[in-house]
Short mmCIF file of C-alpha atoms and ligand atoms in Angstrom, two decimals:
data_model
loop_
_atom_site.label_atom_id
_atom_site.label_comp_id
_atom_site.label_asym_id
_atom_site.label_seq_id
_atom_site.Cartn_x
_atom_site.Cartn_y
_atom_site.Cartn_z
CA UNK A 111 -1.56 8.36 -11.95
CA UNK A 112 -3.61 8.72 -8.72
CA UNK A 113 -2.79 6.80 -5.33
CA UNK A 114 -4.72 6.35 -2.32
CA UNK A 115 -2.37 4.93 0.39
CA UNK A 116 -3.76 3.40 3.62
CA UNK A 117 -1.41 3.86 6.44
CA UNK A 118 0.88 5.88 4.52
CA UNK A 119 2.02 7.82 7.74
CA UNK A 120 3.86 4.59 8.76
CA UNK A 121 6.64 3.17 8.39
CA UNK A 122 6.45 0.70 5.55
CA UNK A 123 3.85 3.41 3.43
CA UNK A 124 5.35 6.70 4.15
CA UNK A 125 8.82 5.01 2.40
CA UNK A 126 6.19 4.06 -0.49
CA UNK A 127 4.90 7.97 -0.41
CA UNK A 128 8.25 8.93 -1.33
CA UNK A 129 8.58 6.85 -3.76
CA UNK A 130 5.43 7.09 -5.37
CA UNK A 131 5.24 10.98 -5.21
CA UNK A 132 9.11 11.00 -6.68
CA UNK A 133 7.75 8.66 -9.33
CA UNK A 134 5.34 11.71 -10.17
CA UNK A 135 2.34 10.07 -8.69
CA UNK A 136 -0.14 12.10 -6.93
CA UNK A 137 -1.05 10.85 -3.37
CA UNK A 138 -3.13 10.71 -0.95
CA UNK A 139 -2.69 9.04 2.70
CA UNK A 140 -5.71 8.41 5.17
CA UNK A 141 -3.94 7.24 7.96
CA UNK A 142 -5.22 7.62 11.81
CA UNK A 143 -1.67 8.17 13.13
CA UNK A 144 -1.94 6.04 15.98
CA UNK A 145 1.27 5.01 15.38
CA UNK A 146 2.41 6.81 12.55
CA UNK A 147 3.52 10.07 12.06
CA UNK A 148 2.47 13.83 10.13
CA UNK A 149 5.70 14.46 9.59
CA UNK A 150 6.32 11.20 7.84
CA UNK A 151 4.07 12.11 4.94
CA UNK A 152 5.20 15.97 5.16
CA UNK A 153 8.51 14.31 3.77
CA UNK A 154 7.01 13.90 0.47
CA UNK A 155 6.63 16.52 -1.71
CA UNK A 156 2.55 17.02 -2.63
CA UNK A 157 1.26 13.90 -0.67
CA UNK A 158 -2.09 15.20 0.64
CA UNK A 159 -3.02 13.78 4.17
CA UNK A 160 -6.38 12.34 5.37
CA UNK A 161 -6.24 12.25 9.34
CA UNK A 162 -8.96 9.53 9.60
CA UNK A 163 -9.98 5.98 10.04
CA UNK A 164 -9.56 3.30 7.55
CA UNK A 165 -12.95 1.77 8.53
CA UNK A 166 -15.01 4.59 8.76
CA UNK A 167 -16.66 4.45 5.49
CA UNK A 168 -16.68 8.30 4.07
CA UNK A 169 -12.87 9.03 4.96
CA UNK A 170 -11.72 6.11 2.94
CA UNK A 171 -14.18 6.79 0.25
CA UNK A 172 -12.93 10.55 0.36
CA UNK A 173 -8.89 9.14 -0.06
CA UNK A 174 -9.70 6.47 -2.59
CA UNK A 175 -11.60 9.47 -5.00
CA UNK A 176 -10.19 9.34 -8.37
CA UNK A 177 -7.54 6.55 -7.45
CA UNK A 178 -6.37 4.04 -10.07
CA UNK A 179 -4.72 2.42 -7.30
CA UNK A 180 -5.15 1.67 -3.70
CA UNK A 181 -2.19 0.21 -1.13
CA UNK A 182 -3.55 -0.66 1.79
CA UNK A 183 -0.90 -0.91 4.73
CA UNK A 184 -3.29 0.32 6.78
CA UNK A 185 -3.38 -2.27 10.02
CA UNK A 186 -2.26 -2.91 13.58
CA UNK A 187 1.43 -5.39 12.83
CA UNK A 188 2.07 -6.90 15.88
CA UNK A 189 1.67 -10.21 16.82
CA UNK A 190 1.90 -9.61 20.21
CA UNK A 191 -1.01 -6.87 20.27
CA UNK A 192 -3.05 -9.53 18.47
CA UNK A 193 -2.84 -11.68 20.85
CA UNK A 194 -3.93 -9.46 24.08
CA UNK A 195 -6.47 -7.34 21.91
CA UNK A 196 -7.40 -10.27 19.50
CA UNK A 197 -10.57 -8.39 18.64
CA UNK A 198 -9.12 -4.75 18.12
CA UNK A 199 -6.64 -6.51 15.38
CA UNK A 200 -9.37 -8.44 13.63
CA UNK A 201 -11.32 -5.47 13.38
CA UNK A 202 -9.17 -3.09 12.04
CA UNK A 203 -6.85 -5.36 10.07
CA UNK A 204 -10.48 -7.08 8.49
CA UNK A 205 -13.00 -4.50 8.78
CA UNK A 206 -10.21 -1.84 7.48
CA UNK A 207 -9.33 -4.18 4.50
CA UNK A 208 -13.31 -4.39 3.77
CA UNK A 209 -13.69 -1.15 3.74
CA UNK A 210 -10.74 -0.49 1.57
CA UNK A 211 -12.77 -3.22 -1.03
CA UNK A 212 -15.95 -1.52 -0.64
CA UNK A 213 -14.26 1.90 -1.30
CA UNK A 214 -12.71 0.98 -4.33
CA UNK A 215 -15.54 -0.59 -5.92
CA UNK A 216 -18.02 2.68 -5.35
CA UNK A 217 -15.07 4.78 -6.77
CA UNK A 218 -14.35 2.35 -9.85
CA UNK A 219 -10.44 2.31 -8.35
CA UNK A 220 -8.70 0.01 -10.94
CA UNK A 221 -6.59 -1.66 -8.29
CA UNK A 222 -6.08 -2.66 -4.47
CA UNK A 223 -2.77 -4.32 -3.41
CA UNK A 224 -3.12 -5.89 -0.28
CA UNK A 225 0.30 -5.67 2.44
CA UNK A 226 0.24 -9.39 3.16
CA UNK A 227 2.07 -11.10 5.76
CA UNK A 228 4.44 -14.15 5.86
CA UNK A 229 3.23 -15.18 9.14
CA UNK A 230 -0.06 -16.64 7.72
CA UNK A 231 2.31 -19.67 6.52
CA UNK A 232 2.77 -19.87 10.43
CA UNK A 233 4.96 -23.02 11.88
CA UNK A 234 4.52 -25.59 9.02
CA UNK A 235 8.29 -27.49 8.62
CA UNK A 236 8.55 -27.05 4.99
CA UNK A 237 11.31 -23.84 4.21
CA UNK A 238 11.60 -21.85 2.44
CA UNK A 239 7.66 -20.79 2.14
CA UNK A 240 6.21 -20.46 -1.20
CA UNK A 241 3.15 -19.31 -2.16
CA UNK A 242 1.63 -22.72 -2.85
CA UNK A 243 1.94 -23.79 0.59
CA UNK A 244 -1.46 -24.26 2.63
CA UNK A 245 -1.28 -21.94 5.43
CA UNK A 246 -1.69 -22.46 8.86
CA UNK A 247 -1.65 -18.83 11.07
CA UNK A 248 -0.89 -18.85 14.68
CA UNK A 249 -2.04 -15.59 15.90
CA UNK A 250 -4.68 -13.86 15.36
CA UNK A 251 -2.79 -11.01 13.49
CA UNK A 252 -2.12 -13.68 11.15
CA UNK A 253 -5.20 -14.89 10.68
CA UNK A 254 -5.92 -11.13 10.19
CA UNK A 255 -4.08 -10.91 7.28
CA UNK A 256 -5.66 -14.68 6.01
CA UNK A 257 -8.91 -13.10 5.93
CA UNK A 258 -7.88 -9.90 4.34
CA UNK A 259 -6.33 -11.97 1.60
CA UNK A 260 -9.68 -13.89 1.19
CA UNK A 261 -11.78 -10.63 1.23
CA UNK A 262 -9.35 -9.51 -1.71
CA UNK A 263 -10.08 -12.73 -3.75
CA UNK A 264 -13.77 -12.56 -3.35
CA UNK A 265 -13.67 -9.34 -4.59
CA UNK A 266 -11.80 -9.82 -7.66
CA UNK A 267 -13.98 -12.63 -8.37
CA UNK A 268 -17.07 -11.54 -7.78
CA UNK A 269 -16.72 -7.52 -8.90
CA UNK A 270 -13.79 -8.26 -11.34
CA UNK A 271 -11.92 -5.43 -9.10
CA UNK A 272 -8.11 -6.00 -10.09
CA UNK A 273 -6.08 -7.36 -6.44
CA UNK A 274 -2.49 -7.69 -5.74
CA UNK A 275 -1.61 -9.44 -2.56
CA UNK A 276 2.18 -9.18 -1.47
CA UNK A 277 2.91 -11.45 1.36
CA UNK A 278 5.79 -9.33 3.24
CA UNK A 279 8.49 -10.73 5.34
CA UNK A 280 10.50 -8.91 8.14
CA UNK A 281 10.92 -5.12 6.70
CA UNK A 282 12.82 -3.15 8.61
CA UNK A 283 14.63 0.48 8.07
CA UNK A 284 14.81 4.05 8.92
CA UNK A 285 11.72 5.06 10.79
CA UNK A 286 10.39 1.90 11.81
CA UNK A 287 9.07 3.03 15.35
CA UNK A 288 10.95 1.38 18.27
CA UNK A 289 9.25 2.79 21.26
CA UNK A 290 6.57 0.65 21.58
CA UNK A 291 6.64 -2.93 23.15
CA UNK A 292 4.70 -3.98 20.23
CA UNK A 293 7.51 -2.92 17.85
CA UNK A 294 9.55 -4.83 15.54
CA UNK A 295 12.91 -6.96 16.98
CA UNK A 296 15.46 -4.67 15.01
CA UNK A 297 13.91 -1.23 15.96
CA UNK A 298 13.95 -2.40 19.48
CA UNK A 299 17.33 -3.97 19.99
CA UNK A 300 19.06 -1.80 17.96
CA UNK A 301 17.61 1.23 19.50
CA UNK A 302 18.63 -0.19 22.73
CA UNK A 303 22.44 -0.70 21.61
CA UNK A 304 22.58 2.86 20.62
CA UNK A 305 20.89 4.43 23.93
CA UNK A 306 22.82 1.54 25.66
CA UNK A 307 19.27 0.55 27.27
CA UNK A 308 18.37 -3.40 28.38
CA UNK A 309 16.47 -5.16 25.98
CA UNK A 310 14.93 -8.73 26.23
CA UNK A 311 15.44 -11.66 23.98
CA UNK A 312 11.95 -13.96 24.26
CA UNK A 313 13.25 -17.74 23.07
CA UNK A 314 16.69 -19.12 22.87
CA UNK A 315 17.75 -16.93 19.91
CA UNK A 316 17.33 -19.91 17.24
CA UNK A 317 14.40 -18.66 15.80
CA UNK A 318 14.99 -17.34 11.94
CA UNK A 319 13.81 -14.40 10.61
CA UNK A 320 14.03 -13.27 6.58
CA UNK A 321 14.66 -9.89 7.24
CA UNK A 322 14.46 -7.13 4.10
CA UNK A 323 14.99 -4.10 3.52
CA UNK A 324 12.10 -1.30 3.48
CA UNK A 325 13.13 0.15 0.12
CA UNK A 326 13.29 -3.22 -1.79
CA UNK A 327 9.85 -3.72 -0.15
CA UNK A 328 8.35 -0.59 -1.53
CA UNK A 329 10.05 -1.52 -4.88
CA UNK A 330 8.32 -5.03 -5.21
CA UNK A 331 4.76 -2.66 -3.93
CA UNK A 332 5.49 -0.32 -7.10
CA UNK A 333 6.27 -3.27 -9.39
CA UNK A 334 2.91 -4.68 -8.43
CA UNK A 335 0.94 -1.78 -8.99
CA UNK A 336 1.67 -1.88 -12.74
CA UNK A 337 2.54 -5.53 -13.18
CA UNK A 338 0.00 -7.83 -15.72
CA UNK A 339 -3.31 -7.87 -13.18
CA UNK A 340 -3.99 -11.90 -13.58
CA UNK A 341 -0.31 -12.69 -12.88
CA UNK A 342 -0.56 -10.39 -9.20
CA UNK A 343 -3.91 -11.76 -8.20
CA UNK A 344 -2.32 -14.86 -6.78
CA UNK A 345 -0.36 -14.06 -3.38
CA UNK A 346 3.39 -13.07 -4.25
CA UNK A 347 6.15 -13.67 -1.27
CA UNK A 348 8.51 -10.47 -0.64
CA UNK A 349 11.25 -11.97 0.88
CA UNK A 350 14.91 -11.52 0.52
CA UNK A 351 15.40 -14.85 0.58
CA UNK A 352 18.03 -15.44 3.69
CA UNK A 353 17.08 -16.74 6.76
CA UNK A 354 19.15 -15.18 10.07
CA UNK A 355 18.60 -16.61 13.47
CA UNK A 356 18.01 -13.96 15.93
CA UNK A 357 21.35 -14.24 17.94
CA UNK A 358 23.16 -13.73 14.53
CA UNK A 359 21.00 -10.76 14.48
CA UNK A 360 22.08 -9.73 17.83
CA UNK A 361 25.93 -9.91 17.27
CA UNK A 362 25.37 -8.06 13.45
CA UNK A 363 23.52 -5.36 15.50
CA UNK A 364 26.70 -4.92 18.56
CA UNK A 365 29.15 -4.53 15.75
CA UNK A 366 26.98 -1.95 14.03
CA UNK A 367 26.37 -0.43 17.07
CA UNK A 368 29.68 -0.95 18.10
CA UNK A 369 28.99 -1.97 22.25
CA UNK A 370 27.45 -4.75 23.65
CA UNK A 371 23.66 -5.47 24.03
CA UNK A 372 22.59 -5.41 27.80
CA UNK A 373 20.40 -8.52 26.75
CA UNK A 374 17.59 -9.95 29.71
CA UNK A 375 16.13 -13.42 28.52
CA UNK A 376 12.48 -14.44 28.83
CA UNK A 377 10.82 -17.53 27.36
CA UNK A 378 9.50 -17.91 24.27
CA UNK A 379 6.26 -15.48 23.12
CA UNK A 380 3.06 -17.27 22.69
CA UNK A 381 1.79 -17.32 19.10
CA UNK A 382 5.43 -16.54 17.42
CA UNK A 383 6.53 -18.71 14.31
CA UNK A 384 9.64 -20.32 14.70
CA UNK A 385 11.23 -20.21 11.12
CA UNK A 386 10.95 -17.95 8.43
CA UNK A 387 12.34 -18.00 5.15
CA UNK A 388 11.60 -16.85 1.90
CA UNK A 389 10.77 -18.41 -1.79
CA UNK A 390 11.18 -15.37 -3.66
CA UNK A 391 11.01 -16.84 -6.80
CA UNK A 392 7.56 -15.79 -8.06
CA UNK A 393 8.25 -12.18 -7.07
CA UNK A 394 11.51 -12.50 -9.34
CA UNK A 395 8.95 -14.01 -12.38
CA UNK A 396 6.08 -11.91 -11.45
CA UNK A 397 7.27 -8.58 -11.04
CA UNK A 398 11.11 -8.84 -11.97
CA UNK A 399 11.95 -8.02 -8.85
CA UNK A 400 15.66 -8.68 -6.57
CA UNK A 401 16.17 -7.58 -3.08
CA UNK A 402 19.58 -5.45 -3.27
CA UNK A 403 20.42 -4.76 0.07
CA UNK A 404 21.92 -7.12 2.49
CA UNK A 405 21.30 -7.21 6.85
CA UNK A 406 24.42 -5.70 7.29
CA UNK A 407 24.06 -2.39 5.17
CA UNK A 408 20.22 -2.28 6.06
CA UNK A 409 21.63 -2.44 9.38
CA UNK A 410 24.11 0.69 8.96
CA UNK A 411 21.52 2.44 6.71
CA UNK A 412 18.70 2.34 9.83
CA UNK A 413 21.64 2.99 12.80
CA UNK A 414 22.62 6.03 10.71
CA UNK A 415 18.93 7.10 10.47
CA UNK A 416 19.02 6.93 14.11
CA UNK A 417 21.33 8.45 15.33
CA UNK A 418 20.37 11.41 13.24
CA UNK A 419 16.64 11.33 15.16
CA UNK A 420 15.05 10.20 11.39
CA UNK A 421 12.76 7.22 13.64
CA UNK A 422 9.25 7.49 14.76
CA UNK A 423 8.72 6.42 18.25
CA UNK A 424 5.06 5.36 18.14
CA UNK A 425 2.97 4.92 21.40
CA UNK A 426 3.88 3.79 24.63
CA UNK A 427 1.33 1.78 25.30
P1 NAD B 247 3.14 0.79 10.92
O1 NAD B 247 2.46 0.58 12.22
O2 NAD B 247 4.34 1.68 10.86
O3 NAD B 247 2.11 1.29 9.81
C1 NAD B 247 0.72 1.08 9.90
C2 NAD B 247 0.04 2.43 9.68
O4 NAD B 247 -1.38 2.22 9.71
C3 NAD B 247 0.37 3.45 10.78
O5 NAD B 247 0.72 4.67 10.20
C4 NAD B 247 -0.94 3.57 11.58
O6 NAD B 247 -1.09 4.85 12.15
C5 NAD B 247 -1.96 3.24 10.51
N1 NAD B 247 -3.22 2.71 11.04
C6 NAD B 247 -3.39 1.74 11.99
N2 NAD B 247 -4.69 1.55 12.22
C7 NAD B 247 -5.38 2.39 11.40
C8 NAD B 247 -6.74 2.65 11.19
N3 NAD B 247 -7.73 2.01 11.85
N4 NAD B 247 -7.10 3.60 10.28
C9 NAD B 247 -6.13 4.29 9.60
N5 NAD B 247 -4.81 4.08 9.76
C10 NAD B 247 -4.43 3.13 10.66
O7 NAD B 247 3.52 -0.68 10.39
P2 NAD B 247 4.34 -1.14 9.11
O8 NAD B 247 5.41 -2.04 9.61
O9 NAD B 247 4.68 0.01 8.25
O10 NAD B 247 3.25 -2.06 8.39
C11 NAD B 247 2.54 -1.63 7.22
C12 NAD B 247 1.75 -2.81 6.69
O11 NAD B 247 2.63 -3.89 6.30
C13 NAD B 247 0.77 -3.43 7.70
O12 NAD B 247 -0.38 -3.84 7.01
C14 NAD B 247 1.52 -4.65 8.21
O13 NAD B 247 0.65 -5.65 8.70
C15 NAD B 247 2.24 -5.08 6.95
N6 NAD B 247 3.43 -5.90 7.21
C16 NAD B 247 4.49 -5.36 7.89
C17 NAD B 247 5.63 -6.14 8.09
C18 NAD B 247 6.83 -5.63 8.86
O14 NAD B 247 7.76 -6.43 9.07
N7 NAD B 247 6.87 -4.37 9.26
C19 NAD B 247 5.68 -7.45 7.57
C20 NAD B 247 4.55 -7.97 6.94
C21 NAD B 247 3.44 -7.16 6.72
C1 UD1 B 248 6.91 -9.17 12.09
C2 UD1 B 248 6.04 -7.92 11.98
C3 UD1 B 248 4.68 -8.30 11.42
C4 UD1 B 248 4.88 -9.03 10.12
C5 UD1 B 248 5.78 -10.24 10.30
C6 UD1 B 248 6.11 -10.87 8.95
C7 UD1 B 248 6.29 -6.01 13.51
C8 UD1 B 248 6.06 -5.49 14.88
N1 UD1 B 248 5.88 -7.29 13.29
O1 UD1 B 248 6.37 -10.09 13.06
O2 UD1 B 248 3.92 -7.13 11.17
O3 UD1 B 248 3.66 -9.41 9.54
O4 UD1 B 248 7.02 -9.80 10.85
O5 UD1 B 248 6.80 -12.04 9.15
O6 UD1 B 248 6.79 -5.34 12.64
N2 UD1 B 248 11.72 -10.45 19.79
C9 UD1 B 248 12.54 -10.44 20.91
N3 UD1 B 248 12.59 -9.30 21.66
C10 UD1 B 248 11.87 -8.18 21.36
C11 UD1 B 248 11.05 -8.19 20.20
C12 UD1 B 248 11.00 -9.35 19.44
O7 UD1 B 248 13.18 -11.44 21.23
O8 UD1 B 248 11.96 -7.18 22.10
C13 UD1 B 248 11.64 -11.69 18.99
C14 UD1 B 248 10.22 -12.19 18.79
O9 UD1 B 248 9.80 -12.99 19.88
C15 UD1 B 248 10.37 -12.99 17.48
C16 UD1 B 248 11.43 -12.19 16.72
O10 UD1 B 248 12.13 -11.41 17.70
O11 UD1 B 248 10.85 -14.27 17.73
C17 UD1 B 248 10.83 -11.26 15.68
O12 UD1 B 248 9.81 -10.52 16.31
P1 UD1 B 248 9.09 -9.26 15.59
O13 UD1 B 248 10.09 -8.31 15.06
O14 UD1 B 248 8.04 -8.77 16.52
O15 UD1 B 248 8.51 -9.94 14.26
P2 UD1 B 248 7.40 -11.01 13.91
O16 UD1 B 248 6.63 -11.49 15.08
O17 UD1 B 248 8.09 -11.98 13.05
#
């Protein structure tokens, strides 16, 4: 089996590189490594590396030759980016996952799965989110990943292309970059305890996350890859299923860390969903799949990666 993986340089793909390539897959990445890394991909034995841009139509044409399957992680993550380069996120979040489509038709790839986002279900009361839940994004990073889901669909309809769409929910795990304001809460504040740096919390700490673990995450991505094609063409929640407000977060974190978090507070971030919580019963139908790891050992698992220098800083910007 052939894979083409967008953004397999980062953090989320270059864990599903491993995999895939220890699975006996051969892979290839096109990735632009703005913020991910060479070396992340160099960690997997035979992975073959694209240095390009997921838009540009003749690298991703070049990385999806001979495929049967595309992942496309491939995508600027952050909320926060989204919302001070709203354009810059549509674009290559969109135009990249367009591009992907329009790849793997020319190349007769067999399948795309789409890396999804639970933030599309946005602020709506109902908990925990399941798929059959209208969705209402709040950023335009979400509504990124709304449209990418709806480009996938079209597709599929219209070109019978076979689409998986996994909706992820906080992953987190060794060499998630943290040196970026636009990275993820646990890479940051967990970094911080560990350099003993300040760190800010934005909001009064209630907000819930559902955070899981990046190798379940790449496990449910595998799962989908081979599962039945009509029963992955509907959106599939990857959740582990717990909901953990972020000042439980914070305390879990000191006592891996073992000191205190030199913790500033700043309001509430514009565009950020309040609650987040998994139904992760379809994935457990669909693809028989169970999250295995729990905050607490993802926690030690990603501190020990760190200290050892196994993290990706990303830019600075
Ligand atoms: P990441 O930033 O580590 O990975 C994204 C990768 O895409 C990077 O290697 C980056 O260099 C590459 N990239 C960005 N723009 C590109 C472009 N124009 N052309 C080619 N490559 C480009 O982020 P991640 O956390 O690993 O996220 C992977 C995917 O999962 C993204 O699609 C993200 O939206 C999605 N996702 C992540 C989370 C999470 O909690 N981390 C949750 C839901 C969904
Ligand atoms: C994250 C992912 C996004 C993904 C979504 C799925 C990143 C950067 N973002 O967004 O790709 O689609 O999950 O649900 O990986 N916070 C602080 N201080 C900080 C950083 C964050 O208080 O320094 C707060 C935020 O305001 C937010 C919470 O922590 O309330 C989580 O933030 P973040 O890790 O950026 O995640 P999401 O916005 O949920």
């Amino acid at each position: 089996m052939r894979a083409c993986v967008t953004g397999g340089a980062g953090f989320i793909g270059s864990h599903l590189v491993e995999r895939l390539a220890g699975d006996g897959w051969s892979v290839c990445v096109l990735d632009d490594l703005s913020s991910g890394r060479a070396e992340n991909v160099a960690a997997a034995p035979g992975a073959e590396l694209i240095v390009g841009d997921v838009r540009d139509p003749a690298a991703i044409r070049s990385a999806a030759k001979g495929a049967d399957v595309v992942f496309h992680l491939a995508a600027l993550a952050s909320v926060q980016r989204s919302l001070e380069h709203p354009h810059e996120v549509i674009d290559v979040n969109m135009g990249g996952t367009l591009a992907v489509l329009e790849a793997a038709r020319a190349q007769g790839v067999r399948r795309v799965v789409l890396a999804s986002s639970s933030s599309i279900y946005g602020d709506t009361p109902t908990l925990p989110k399941c798929e059959r839940m209208p969705i209402a994004p709040r950023s335009p990073y979400a509504a990124s990943k709304a449209g990418a889901e709806a480009l996938m669909h079209a597709y599929r309809r219209t070109f019978g292309l076979e689409t998986a769409i996994l909706r992820f929910f906080n992953v987190y795990g060794p060499r998630q970059p943290h040196g970026s304001r636009y990275a993820g809460a646990i890479p940051i504040f967990l970094s911080a305890c560990l350099d003993d740096r300040p760190c800010t919390l934005y909001g009064d700490g209630e907000q819930t996350r559902d955070f899981t673990y990046v190798e379940d995450v790449v496990d449910a991505v595998v799962r989908a890859a081979s599962a039945e094609g009509t029963a992955v063409a509907e959106p599939i929640n990857i959740g582990a299923g717990q909901r953990h407000p972020l000042r439980e977060l914070l305390a879990l974190i000191e006592r891996v860390g073992g000191r205190p978090l030199r913790l500033t507070r700043a309001p509430a971030r514009a565009g950020d969903v309040r609650d987040s919580e998994a139904d992760a019963g379809r994935a457990r139908s669909v693809l028989g799949w169970q999250p295995t790891i729990g905050l607490e050992r993802g926690l030690e698992r990603t501190a020990a990666a760190l200290r050892c220098g196994d993290q990706a800083v990303g830019p600075s910007s």
